[in-house]
mmCIF file with all atom_site columns, C-alpha atoms in Angstrom:
data_model
loop_
_atom_site.group_PDB
_atom_site.id
_atom_site.type_symbol
_atom_site.label_atom_id
_atom_site.label_alt_id
_atom_site.label_comp_id
_atom_site.label_asym_id
_atom_site.label_entity_id
_atom_site.label_seq_id
_atom_site.pdbx_PDB_ins_code
_atom_site.Cartn_x
_atom_site.Cartn_y
_atom_site.Cartn_z
_atom_site.occupancy
_atom_site.B_iso_or_equiv
_atom_site.pdbx_formal_charge
_atom_site.auth_seq_id
_atom_site.auth_comp_id
_atom_site.auth_asym_id
_atom_site.auth_atom_id
_atom_site.pdbx_PDB_model_num
ATOM 1   C CA . UNK A 1 1   ? 108.008 116.884 109.798 1.00 50.00 ? 12  UNK A CA 1
ATOM 2   C CA . UNK A 1 2   ? 107.636 113.419 109.720 1.00 59.00 ? 13  UNK A CA 1
ATOM 3   C CA . UNK A 1 3   ? 108.064 112.464 113.575 1.00 56.00 ? 14  UNK A CA 1
ATOM 4   C CA . UNK A 1 4   ? 109.721 109.101 112.185 1.00 70.00 ? 15  UNK A CA 1
ATOM 5   C CA . UNK A 1 5   ? 113.687 109.115 111.985 1.00 72.00 ? 16  UNK A CA 1
ATOM 6   C CA . UNK A 1 6   ? 113.702 106.294 109.461 1.00 79.00 ? 17  UNK A CA 1
ATOM 7   C CA . UNK A 1 7   ? 111.261 107.790 107.003 1.00 78.00 ? 18  UNK A CA 1
ATOM 8   C CA . UNK A 1 8   ? 112.688 111.204 107.564 1.00 79.00 ? 19  UNK A CA 1
ATOM 9   C CA . UNK A 1 9   ? 116.078 109.361 106.450 1.00 81.00 ? 20  UNK A CA 1
ATOM 10  C CA . UNK A 1 10  ? 114.505 108.049 103.528 1.00 83.00 ? 21  UNK A CA 1
ATOM 11  C CA . UNK A 1 11  ? 113.366 111.880 102.511 1.00 84.00 ? 22  UNK A CA 1
ATOM 12  C CA . UNK A 1 12  ? 116.737 112.834 103.148 1.00 84.00 ? 23  UNK A CA 1
ATOM 13  C CA . UNK A 1 13  ? 118.165 110.520 100.501 1.00 85.00 ? 24  UNK A CA 1
ATOM 14  C CA . UNK A 1 14  ? 115.299 111.237 97.958  1.00 84.00 ? 25  UNK A CA 1
ATOM 15  C CA . UNK A 1 15  ? 116.405 114.741 98.365  1.00 84.00 ? 26  UNK A CA 1
ATOM 16  C CA . UNK A 1 16  ? 119.662 114.476 97.636  1.00 83.00 ? 27  UNK A CA 1
ATOM 17  C CA . UNK A 1 17  ? 118.903 112.040 94.596  1.00 85.00 ? 28  UNK A CA 1
ATOM 18  C CA . UNK A 1 18  ? 116.586 114.795 93.405  1.00 83.00 ? 29  UNK A CA 1
ATOM 19  C CA . UNK A 1 19  ? 119.232 117.421 93.754  1.00 83.00 ? 30  UNK A CA 1
ATOM 20  C CA . UNK A 1 20  ? 121.643 115.007 92.075  1.00 80.00 ? 31  UNK A CA 1
ATOM 21  C CA . UNK A 1 21  ? 119.304 114.527 89.115  1.00 80.00 ? 32  UNK A CA 1
ATOM 22  C CA . UNK A 1 22  ? 118.789 118.370 88.564  1.00 79.00 ? 33  UNK A CA 1
ATOM 23  C CA . UNK A 1 23  ? 119.625 119.904 85.528  1.00 72.00 ? 34  UNK A CA 1
ATOM 24  C CA . UNK A 1 24  ? 120.614 122.927 87.243  1.00 73.00 ? 35  UNK A CA 1
ATOM 25  C CA . UNK A 1 25  ? 124.184 123.881 86.933  1.00 74.00 ? 36  UNK A CA 1
ATOM 26  C CA . UNK A 1 26  ? 125.710 124.411 90.652  1.00 72.00 ? 37  UNK A CA 1
ATOM 27  C CA . UNK A 1 27  ? 126.865 127.818 89.719  1.00 74.00 ? 38  UNK A CA 1
ATOM 28  C CA . UNK A 1 28  ? 123.347 129.195 88.941  1.00 77.00 ? 39  UNK A CA 1
ATOM 29  C CA . UNK A 1 29  ? 122.520 128.066 92.405  1.00 74.00 ? 40  UNK A CA 1
ATOM 30  C CA . UNK A 1 30  ? 123.238 131.200 94.559  1.00 69.00 ? 41  UNK A CA 1
ATOM 31  C CA . UNK A 1 31  ? 122.024 129.403 98.019  1.00 64.00 ? 42  UNK A CA 1
ATOM 32  C CA . UNK A 1 32  ? 122.603 125.716 98.091  1.00 71.00 ? 43  UNK A CA 1
ATOM 33  C CA . UNK A 1 33  ? 121.362 125.612 101.568 1.00 63.00 ? 44  UNK A CA 1
ATOM 34  C CA . UNK A 1 34  ? 117.980 127.068 100.707 1.00 61.00 ? 45  UNK A CA 1
ATOM 35  C CA . UNK A 1 35  ? 117.602 125.328 97.546  1.00 70.00 ? 46  UNK A CA 1
ATOM 36  C CA . UNK A 1 36  ? 118.202 121.782 99.054  1.00 76.00 ? 47  UNK A CA 1
ATOM 37  C CA . UNK A 1 37  ? 115.958 122.907 101.835 1.00 64.00 ? 48  UNK A CA 1
ATOM 38  C CA . UNK A 1 38  ? 113.131 123.824 99.495  1.00 67.00 ? 49  UNK A CA 1
ATOM 39  C CA . UNK A 1 39  ? 113.407 120.156 97.678  1.00 75.00 ? 50  UNK A CA 1
ATOM 40  C CA . UNK A 1 40  ? 113.456 118.294 100.917 1.00 70.00 ? 51  UNK A CA 1
ATOM 41  C CA . UNK A 1 41  ? 110.553 120.586 102.105 1.00 62.00 ? 52  UNK A CA 1
ATOM 42  C CA . UNK A 1 42  ? 108.350 119.915 98.987  1.00 67.00 ? 53  UNK A CA 1
ATOM 43  C CA . UNK A 1 43  ? 109.374 115.834 99.454  1.00 76.00 ? 54  UNK A CA 1
ATOM 44  C CA . UNK A 1 44  ? 108.268 115.966 102.708 1.00 68.00 ? 55  UNK A CA 1
ATOM 45  C CA . UNK A 1 45  ? 104.889 117.657 102.057 1.00 62.00 ? 56  UNK A CA 1
ATOM 46  C CA . UNK A 1 46  ? 104.346 115.285 98.925  1.00 71.00 ? 57  UNK A CA 1
ATOM 47  C CA . UNK A 1 47  ? 105.146 112.251 100.997 1.00 74.00 ? 58  UNK A CA 1
ATOM 48  C CA . UNK A 1 48  ? 102.622 113.593 104.001 1.00 66.00 ? 59  UNK A CA 1
ATOM 49  C CA . UNK A 1 49  ? 100.238 114.211 101.566 1.00 62.00 ? 60  UNK A CA 1
ATOM 50  C CA . UNK A 1 50  ? 100.489 110.891 100.104 1.00 65.00 ? 61  UNK A CA 1
ATOM 51  C CA . UNK A 1 51  ? 100.379 109.096 103.140 1.00 63.00 ? 62  UNK A CA 1
ATOM 52  C CA . UNK A 1 52  ? 96.919  110.679 104.387 1.00 54.00 ? 63  UNK A CA 1
ATOM 53  C CA . UNK A 1 53  ? 95.637  109.967 100.874 1.00 49.00 ? 64  UNK A CA 1
ATOM 54  C CA . UNK A 1 54  ? 96.456  106.129 100.429 1.00 45.00 ? 65  UNK A CA 1
ATOM 55  C CA . UNK A 1 55  ? 96.127  103.441 103.090 1.00 44.00 ? 66  UNK A CA 1
ATOM 56  C CA . UNK A 1 56  ? 97.242  100.046 103.133 1.00 42.00 ? 67  UNK A CA 1
ATOM 57  C CA . UNK A 1 57  ? 94.942  97.112  102.514 1.00 43.00 ? 68  UNK A CA 1
ATOM 58  C CA . UNK A 1 58  ? 95.883  94.067  104.186 1.00 41.00 ? 69  UNK A CA 1
ATOM 59  C CA . UNK A 1 59  ? 96.444  90.873  102.320 1.00 39.00 ? 70  UNK A CA 1
ATOM 60  C CA . UNK A 1 60  ? 93.788  88.987  104.707 1.00 40.00 ? 71  UNK A CA 1
ATOM 61  C CA . UNK A 1 61  ? 91.213  91.595  103.950 1.00 39.00 ? 72  UNK A CA 1
ATOM 62  C CA . UNK A 1 62  ? 91.327  91.587  100.347 1.00 40.00 ? 73  UNK A CA 1
ATOM 63  C CA . UNK A 1 63  ? 90.580  88.723  98.246  1.00 42.00 ? 74  UNK A CA 1
ATOM 64  C CA . UNK A 1 64  ? 91.201  90.566  94.964  1.00 41.00 ? 75  UNK A CA 1
ATOM 65  C CA . UNK A 1 65  ? 94.451  89.946  93.075  1.00 38.00 ? 76  UNK A CA 1
ATOM 66  C CA . UNK A 1 66  ? 94.800  93.487  92.059  1.00 37.00 ? 77  UNK A CA 1
ATOM 67  C CA . UNK A 1 67  ? 93.988  96.812  93.156  1.00 38.00 ? 78  UNK A CA 1
ATOM 68  C CA . UNK A 1 68  ? 92.382  98.897  90.503  1.00 39.00 ? 79  UNK A CA 1
ATOM 69  C CA . UNK A 1 69  ? 93.479  102.490 91.061  1.00 36.00 ? 80  UNK A CA 1
ATOM 70  C CA . UNK A 1 70  ? 91.290  105.832 90.088  1.00 36.00 ? 81  UNK A CA 1
ATOM 71  C CA . UNK A 1 71  ? 91.854  106.872 86.738  1.00 35.00 ? 82  UNK A CA 1
ATOM 72  C CA . UNK A 1 72  ? 92.340  110.427 88.474  1.00 35.00 ? 83  UNK A CA 1
ATOM 73  C CA . UNK A 1 73  ? 95.316  109.504 90.595  1.00 34.00 ? 84  UNK A CA 1
ATOM 74  C CA . UNK A 1 74  ? 97.908  111.942 90.059  1.00 36.00 ? 85  UNK A CA 1
ATOM 75  C CA . UNK A 1 75  ? 100.538 109.378 91.303  1.00 39.00 ? 86  UNK A CA 1
ATOM 76  C CA . UNK A 1 76  ? 100.446 106.638 88.977  1.00 38.00 ? 87  UNK A CA 1
ATOM 77  C CA . UNK A 1 77  ? 101.910 106.494 85.469  1.00 42.00 ? 88  UNK A CA 1
ATOM 78  C CA . UNK A 1 78  ? 99.443  104.861 83.116  1.00 39.00 ? 89  UNK A CA 1
ATOM 79  C CA . UNK A 1 79  ? 101.154 101.857 82.939  1.00 43.00 ? 90  UNK A CA 1
ATOM 80  C CA . UNK A 1 80  ? 100.912 101.560 86.575  1.00 44.00 ? 91  UNK A CA 1
ATOM 81  C CA . UNK A 1 81  ? 96.877  101.688 87.220  1.00 45.00 ? 92  UNK A CA 1
ATOM 82  C CA . UNK A 1 82  ? 96.821  98.062  88.402  1.00 59.00 ? 93  UNK A CA 1
ATOM 83  C CA . UNK A 1 83  ? 99.192  96.868  91.092  1.00 65.00 ? 94  UNK A CA 1
ATOM 84  C CA . UNK A 1 84  ? 98.920  93.576  92.563  1.00 69.00 ? 95  UNK A CA 1
ATOM 85  C CA . UNK A 1 85  ? 98.921  93.338  96.361  1.00 70.00 ? 96  UNK A CA 1
ATOM 86  C CA . UNK A 1 86  ? 101.864 90.910  96.126  1.00 71.00 ? 97  UNK A CA 1
ATOM 87  C CA . UNK A 1 87  ? 103.689 93.187  94.123  1.00 74.00 ? 98  UNK A CA 1
ATOM 88  C CA . UNK A 1 88  ? 103.296 95.983  96.359  1.00 74.00 ? 99  UNK A CA 1
ATOM 89  C CA . UNK A 1 89  ? 103.886 94.524  99.597  1.00 74.00 ? 100 UNK A CA 1
ATOM 90  C CA . UNK A 1 90  ? 107.095 92.724  97.810  1.00 78.00 ? 101 UNK A CA 1
ATOM 91  C CA . UNK A 1 91  ? 108.653 96.080  96.396  1.00 81.00 ? 102 UNK A CA 1
ATOM 92  C CA . UNK A 1 92  ? 108.055 97.805  99.678  1.00 78.00 ? 103 UNK A CA 1
ATOM 93  C CA . UNK A 1 93  ? 109.639 94.828  101.707 1.00 80.00 ? 104 UNK A CA 1
ATOM 94  C CA . UNK A 1 94  ? 112.484 94.518  99.520  1.00 83.00 ? 105 UNK A CA 1
ATOM 95  C CA . UNK A 1 95  ? 113.057 98.498  100.024 1.00 80.00 ? 106 UNK A CA 1
ATOM 96  C CA . UNK A 1 96  ? 113.118 98.204  103.610 1.00 81.00 ? 107 UNK A CA 1
ATOM 97  C CA . UNK A 1 97  ? 115.042 95.293  103.989 1.00 82.00 ? 108 UNK A CA 1
ATOM 98  C CA . UNK A 1 98  ? 117.919 96.576  102.079 1.00 81.00 ? 109 UNK A CA 1
ATOM 99  C CA . UNK A 1 99  ? 121.033 98.365  103.415 1.00 83.00 ? 110 UNK A CA 1
ATOM 100 C CA . UNK A 1 100 ? 120.895 101.942 102.892 1.00 78.00 ? 111 UNK A CA 1
ATOM 101 C CA . UNK A 1 101 ? 123.951 101.748 100.651 1.00 79.00 ? 112 UNK A CA 1
ATOM 102 C CA . UNK A 1 102 ? 122.507 98.857  98.578  1.00 84.00 ? 113 UNK A CA 1
ATOM 103 C CA . UNK A 1 103 ? 118.889 100.835 98.515  1.00 82.00 ? 114 UNK A CA 1
ATOM 104 C CA . UNK A 1 104 ? 120.959 103.854 96.941  1.00 81.00 ? 115 UNK A CA 1
ATOM 105 C CA . UNK A 1 105 ? 122.487 101.627 94.397  1.00 87.00 ? 116 UNK A CA 1
ATOM 106 C CA . UNK A 1 106 ? 119.068 100.377 93.438  1.00 86.00 ? 117 UNK A CA 1
ATOM 107 C CA . UNK A 1 107 ? 117.399 103.786 93.258  1.00 81.00 ? 118 UNK A CA 1
ATOM 108 C CA . UNK A 1 108 ? 120.149 105.379 91.305  1.00 83.00 ? 119 UNK A CA 1
ATOM 109 C CA . UNK A 1 109 ? 119.498 102.691 88.673  1.00 88.00 ? 120 UNK A CA 1
ATOM 110 C CA . UNK A 1 110 ? 115.661 102.812 88.987  1.00 85.00 ? 121 UNK A CA 1
ATOM 111 C CA . UNK A 1 111 ? 114.966 106.305 89.865  1.00 78.00 ? 122 UNK A CA 1
ATOM 112 C CA . UNK A 1 112 ? 118.242 108.000 88.277  1.00 77.00 ? 123 UNK A CA 1
ATOM 113 C CA . UNK A 1 113 ? 118.270 105.516 85.694  1.00 82.00 ? 124 UNK A CA 1
ATOM 114 C CA . UNK A 1 114 ? 122.320 105.592 85.867  1.00 85.00 ? 125 UNK A CA 1
ATOM 115 C CA . UNK A 1 115 ? 124.294 102.676 84.515  1.00 91.00 ? 126 UNK A CA 1
ATOM 116 C CA . UNK A 1 116 ? 125.959 100.238 86.236  1.00 94.00 ? 127 UNK A CA 1
ATOM 117 C CA . UNK A 1 117 ? 129.333 102.038 85.188  1.00 93.00 ? 128 UNK A CA 1
ATOM 118 C CA . UNK A 1 118 ? 128.481 105.315 86.480  1.00 89.00 ? 129 UNK A CA 1
ATOM 119 C CA . UNK A 1 119 ? 127.036 104.213 89.819  1.00 88.00 ? 130 UNK A CA 1
ATOM 120 C CA . UNK A 1 120 ? 130.156 102.044 90.427  1.00 91.00 ? 131 UNK A CA 1
ATOM 121 C CA . UNK A 1 121 ? 132.125 105.424 89.347  1.00 88.00 ? 132 UNK A CA 1
ATOM 122 C CA . UNK A 1 122 ? 129.982 107.404 91.576  1.00 82.00 ? 133 UNK A CA 1
ATOM 123 C CA . UNK A 1 123 ? 130.064 105.047 94.737  1.00 83.00 ? 134 UNK A CA 1
ATOM 124 C CA . UNK A 1 124 ? 133.796 104.291 94.159  1.00 87.00 ? 135 UNK A CA 1
ATOM 125 C CA . UNK A 1 125 ? 132.713 100.474 93.903  1.00 91.00 ? 136 UNK A CA 1
ATOM 126 C CA . UNK A 1 126 ? 133.287 97.813  91.242  1.00 95.00 ? 137 UNK A CA 1
ATOM 127 C CA . UNK A 1 127 ? 131.113 97.247  88.738  1.00 95.00 ? 138 UNK A CA 1
ATOM 128 C CA . UNK A 1 128 ? 130.786 93.565  89.729  1.00 95.00 ? 139 UNK A CA 1
ATOM 129 C CA . UNK A 1 129 ? 130.047 94.383  92.903  1.00 95.00 ? 140 UNK A CA 1
ATOM 130 C CA . UNK A 1 130 ? 127.103 96.870  91.742  1.00 95.00 ? 141 UNK A CA 1
ATOM 131 C CA . UNK A 1 131 ? 125.866 93.970  89.616  1.00 95.00 ? 142 UNK A CA 1
ATOM 132 C CA . UNK A 1 132 ? 126.130 91.636  92.787  1.00 94.00 ? 143 UNK A CA 1
ATOM 133 C CA . UNK A 1 133 ? 123.881 94.127  94.586  1.00 94.00 ? 144 UNK A CA 1
ATOM 134 C CA . UNK A 1 134 ? 121.508 94.806  91.858  1.00 95.00 ? 145 UNK A CA 1
ATOM 135 C CA . UNK A 1 135 ? 121.104 91.131  91.228  1.00 95.00 ? 146 UNK A CA 1
ATOM 136 C CA . UNK A 1 136 ? 120.028 90.264  95.164  1.00 92.00 ? 147 UNK A CA 1
ATOM 137 C CA . UNK A 1 137 ? 117.812 93.120  95.221  1.00 91.00 ? 148 UNK A CA 1
ATOM 138 C CA . UNK A 1 138 ? 116.107 91.597  91.990  1.00 91.00 ? 149 UNK A CA 1
ATOM 139 C CA . UNK A 1 139 ? 116.082 88.167  93.338  1.00 92.00 ? 150 UNK A CA 1
ATOM 140 C CA . UNK A 1 140 ? 114.655 89.084  96.541  1.00 88.00 ? 151 UNK A CA 1
ATOM 141 C CA . UNK A 1 141 ? 111.816 90.687  94.754  1.00 86.00 ? 152 UNK A CA 1
ATOM 142 C CA . UNK A 1 142 ? 111.176 87.891  92.589  1.00 89.00 ? 153 UNK A CA 1
ATOM 143 C CA . UNK A 1 143 ? 111.075 85.338  95.459  1.00 88.00 ? 154 UNK A CA 1
ATOM 144 C CA . UNK A 1 144 ? 109.045 87.330  97.741  1.00 84.00 ? 155 UNK A CA 1
ATOM 145 C CA . UNK A 1 145 ? 106.490 87.985  94.806  1.00 80.00 ? 156 UNK A CA 1
ATOM 146 C CA . UNK A 1 146 ? 106.570 84.215  93.965  1.00 81.00 ? 157 UNK A CA 1
ATOM 147 C CA . UNK A 1 147 ? 105.792 83.761  98.013  1.00 81.00 ? 158 UNK A CA 1
ATOM 148 C CA . UNK A 1 148 ? 103.117 86.131  98.178  1.00 75.00 ? 159 UNK A CA 1
ATOM 149 C CA . UNK A 1 149 ? 101.398 85.171  95.092  1.00 72.00 ? 160 UNK A CA 1
ATOM 150 C CA . UNK A 1 150 ? 101.433 81.661  96.418  1.00 73.00 ? 161 UNK A CA 1
ATOM 151 C CA . UNK A 1 151 ? 99.667  83.108  99.566  1.00 72.00 ? 162 UNK A CA 1
ATOM 152 C CA . UNK A 1 152 ? 97.372  85.278  97.807  1.00 64.00 ? 163 UNK A CA 1
ATOM 153 C CA . UNK A 1 153 ? 96.157  81.872  95.758  1.00 66.00 ? 164 UNK A CA 1
ATOM 154 C CA . UNK A 1 154 ? 95.800  79.623  98.976  1.00 67.00 ? 165 UNK A CA 1
ATOM 155 C CA . UNK W 2 1   ? 117.035 72.644  89.152  1.00 59.00 ? 97  UNK W CA 1
ATOM 156 C CA . UNK W 2 2   ? 114.244 75.103  90.226  1.00 64.00 ? 98  UNK W CA 1
ATOM 157 C CA . UNK W 2 3   ? 113.398 78.865  89.656  1.00 68.00 ? 99  UNK W CA 1
ATOM 158 C CA . UNK W 2 4   ? 115.323 79.476  93.008  1.00 72.00 ? 100 UNK W CA 1
ATOM 159 C CA . UNK W 2 5   ? 118.795 78.362  91.914  1.00 79.00 ? 101 UNK W CA 1
ATOM 160 C CA . UNK W 2 6   ? 118.834 78.283  88.424  1.00 89.00 ? 102 UNK W CA 1
ATOM 161 C CA . UNK W 2 7   ? 122.261 79.055  87.548  1.00 91.00 ? 103 UNK W CA 1
ATOM 162 C CA . UNK W 2 8   ? 121.442 81.715  84.553  1.00 95.00 ? 104 UNK W CA 1
ATOM 163 C CA . UNK W 2 9   ? 119.508 83.935  87.056  1.00 96.00 ? 105 UNK W CA 1
ATOM 164 C CA . UNK W 2 10  ? 122.708 86.180  87.615  1.00 95.00 ? 106 UNK W CA 1
ATOM 165 C CA . UNK W 2 11  ? 123.529 86.536  84.155  1.00 96.00 ? 107 UNK W CA 1
ATOM 166 C CA . UNK W 2 12  ? 119.997 87.480  83.259  1.00 96.00 ? 108 UNK W CA 1
ATOM 167 C CA . UNK W 2 13  ? 120.021 90.113  86.109  1.00 96.00 ? 109 UNK W CA 1
ATOM 168 C CA . UNK W 2 14  ? 123.046 91.380  84.824  1.00 96.00 ? 110 UNK W CA 1
ATOM 169 C CA . UNK W 2 15  ? 121.726 91.517  81.228  1.00 96.00 ? 111 UNK W CA 1
ATOM 170 C CA . UNK W 2 16  ? 118.668 93.378  82.755  1.00 95.00 ? 112 UNK W CA 1
ATOM 171 C CA . UNK W 2 17  ? 120.899 96.007  84.585  1.00 95.00 ? 113 UNK W CA 1
ATOM 172 C CA . UNK W 2 18  ? 122.994 96.699  81.309  1.00 93.00 ? 114 UNK W CA 1
ATOM 173 C CA . UNK W 2 19  ? 126.464 97.480  80.582  1.00 90.00 ? 115 UNK W CA 1
ATOM 174 C CA . UNK W 2 20  ? 127.574 93.833  79.758  1.00 93.00 ? 116 UNK W CA 1
ATOM 175 C CA . UNK W 2 21  ? 129.459 92.925  76.492  1.00 94.00 ? 117 UNK W CA 1
ATOM 176 C CA . UNK W 2 22  ? 128.124 92.087  73.159  1.00 95.00 ? 118 UNK W CA 1
ATOM 177 C CA . UNK W 2 23  ? 128.891 88.574  73.417  1.00 96.00 ? 119 UNK W CA 1
ATOM 178 C CA . UNK W 2 24  ? 127.529 88.085  76.799  1.00 96.00 ? 120 UNK W CA 1
ATOM 179 C CA . UNK W 2 25  ? 124.493 89.838  75.663  1.00 95.00 ? 121 UNK W CA 1
ATOM 180 C CA . UNK W 2 26  ? 124.442 87.496  72.680  1.00 96.00 ? 122 UNK W CA 1
ATOM 181 C CA . UNK W 2 27  ? 124.494 84.634  74.996  1.00 96.00 ? 123 UNK W CA 1
ATOM 182 C CA . UNK W 2 28  ? 121.805 85.705  77.392  1.00 96.00 ? 124 UNK W CA 1
ATOM 183 C CA . UNK W 2 29  ? 119.263 86.396  74.511  1.00 95.00 ? 125 UNK W CA 1
ATOM 184 C CA . UNK W 2 30  ? 120.107 83.036  73.157  1.00 96.00 ? 126 UNK W CA 1
ATOM 185 C CA . UNK W 2 31  ? 119.124 81.159  76.369  1.00 96.00 ? 127 UNK W CA 1
ATOM 186 C CA . UNK W 2 32  ? 116.174 83.531  77.169  1.00 95.00 ? 128 UNK W CA 1
ATOM 187 C CA . UNK W 2 33  ? 114.778 82.363  73.813  1.00 95.00 ? 129 UNK W CA 1
ATOM 188 C CA . UNK W 2 34  ? 114.534 78.866  75.413  1.00 95.00 ? 130 UNK W CA 1
ATOM 189 C CA . UNK W 2 35  ? 114.149 79.247  79.159  1.00 95.00 ? 131 UNK W CA 1
ATOM 190 C CA . UNK W 2 36  ? 110.859 79.780  80.834  1.00 93.00 ? 132 UNK W CA 1
ATOM 191 C CA . UNK W 2 37  ? 112.682 80.196  84.283  1.00 92.00 ? 133 UNK W CA 1
ATOM 192 C CA . UNK W 2 38  ? 114.573 83.027  82.571  1.00 94.00 ? 134 UNK W CA 1
ATOM 193 C CA . UNK W 2 39  ? 111.562 84.611  80.830  1.00 93.00 ? 135 UNK W CA 1
ATOM 194 C CA . UNK W 2 40  ? 109.972 84.875  83.992  1.00 91.00 ? 136 UNK W CA 1
ATOM 195 C CA . UNK W 2 41  ? 112.643 86.188  86.254  1.00 93.00 ? 137 UNK W CA 1
ATOM 196 C CA . UNK W 2 42  ? 113.515 88.797  83.534  1.00 94.00 ? 138 UNK W CA 1
ATOM 197 C CA . UNK W 2 43  ? 109.786 89.987  83.497  1.00 92.00 ? 139 UNK W CA 1
ATOM 198 C CA . UNK W 2 44  ? 109.902 90.220  87.404  1.00 90.00 ? 140 UNK W CA 1
ATOM 199 C CA . UNK W 2 45  ? 113.114 92.055  87.205  1.00 92.00 ? 141 UNK W CA 1
ATOM 200 C CA . UNK W 2 46  ? 111.296 94.759  84.689  1.00 90.00 ? 142 UNK W CA 1
ATOM 201 C CA . UNK W 2 47  ? 108.298 94.865  86.713  1.00 87.00 ? 143 UNK W CA 1
ATOM 202 C CA . UNK W 2 48  ? 110.479 95.658  90.027  1.00 87.00 ? 144 UNK W CA 1
ATOM 203 C CA . UNK W 2 49  ? 112.419 98.378  88.407  1.00 88.00 ? 145 UNK W CA 1
ATOM 204 C CA . UNK W 2 50  ? 109.326 99.844  87.056  1.00 84.00 ? 146 UNK W CA 1
ATOM 205 C CA . UNK W 2 51  ? 107.469 99.939  90.468  1.00 82.00 ? 147 UNK W CA 1
ATOM 206 C CA . UNK W 2 52  ? 110.666 100.475 92.635  1.00 79.00 ? 148 UNK W CA 1
ATOM 207 C CA . UNK W 2 53  ? 111.230 103.726 90.360  1.00 74.00 ? 149 UNK W CA 1
ATOM 208 C CA . UNK W 2 54  ? 108.143 105.185 92.371  1.00 64.00 ? 150 UNK W CA 1
ATOM 209 C CA . UNK W 2 55  ? 107.556 103.402 95.554  1.00 50.00 ? 151 UNK W CA 1
ATOM 210 C CA . UNK W 2 56  ? 105.506 106.067 97.059  1.00 48.00 ? 152 UNK W CA 1
ATOM 211 C CA . UNK W 2 57  ? 103.126 106.198 94.176  1.00 49.00 ? 153 UNK W CA 1
ATOM 212 C CA . UNK W 2 58  ? 101.232 103.125 95.045  1.00 46.00 ? 154 UNK W CA 1
ATOM 213 C CA . UNK W 2 59  ? 101.980 102.995 98.588  1.00 42.00 ? 155 UNK W CA 1
#
């Protein structure tokens, strides 16, 4: 559907995360493959639709420090109507650069809102390891954000 | 000491991730009350989580 191996891998990851977050009990799912396929298709279709609807604004063509998003946008929660170019670029860069397992750790905490303890148990890693991974991801974002803010100002 | 090598950042990040004991939580909160570098870092971590939770929403 995506014609992009890496993007497809990300969407598969999102699919399993969504399935994991589902409130449905495994016993109530008669055809698990069909259920997973439906989730994956919806996620891929939504991603393709979003890609058509939004486009990147390169830093060099924008002098504004923030992007005003339309109030009707269905994809942004209220608190995120204004997202700076620096922030958006930094988040994407961190997510793209992270090794897949680290990205999974980050998404399990940010999207699935799992505790450090639960992530450690789920991935069979120590809590100290999970904290280290999260610290590195957060610091990568903070430093990139500082750098990009500096570039935007200069 | 700069905001890049501040020794409390790892503890602030752990505080932000949750699951630390009460003693450590109290120590970090006391430090946060007086350290602008860590206050800014905590704000950045919170912002990062808020945006990373829905990366495709603004891409």
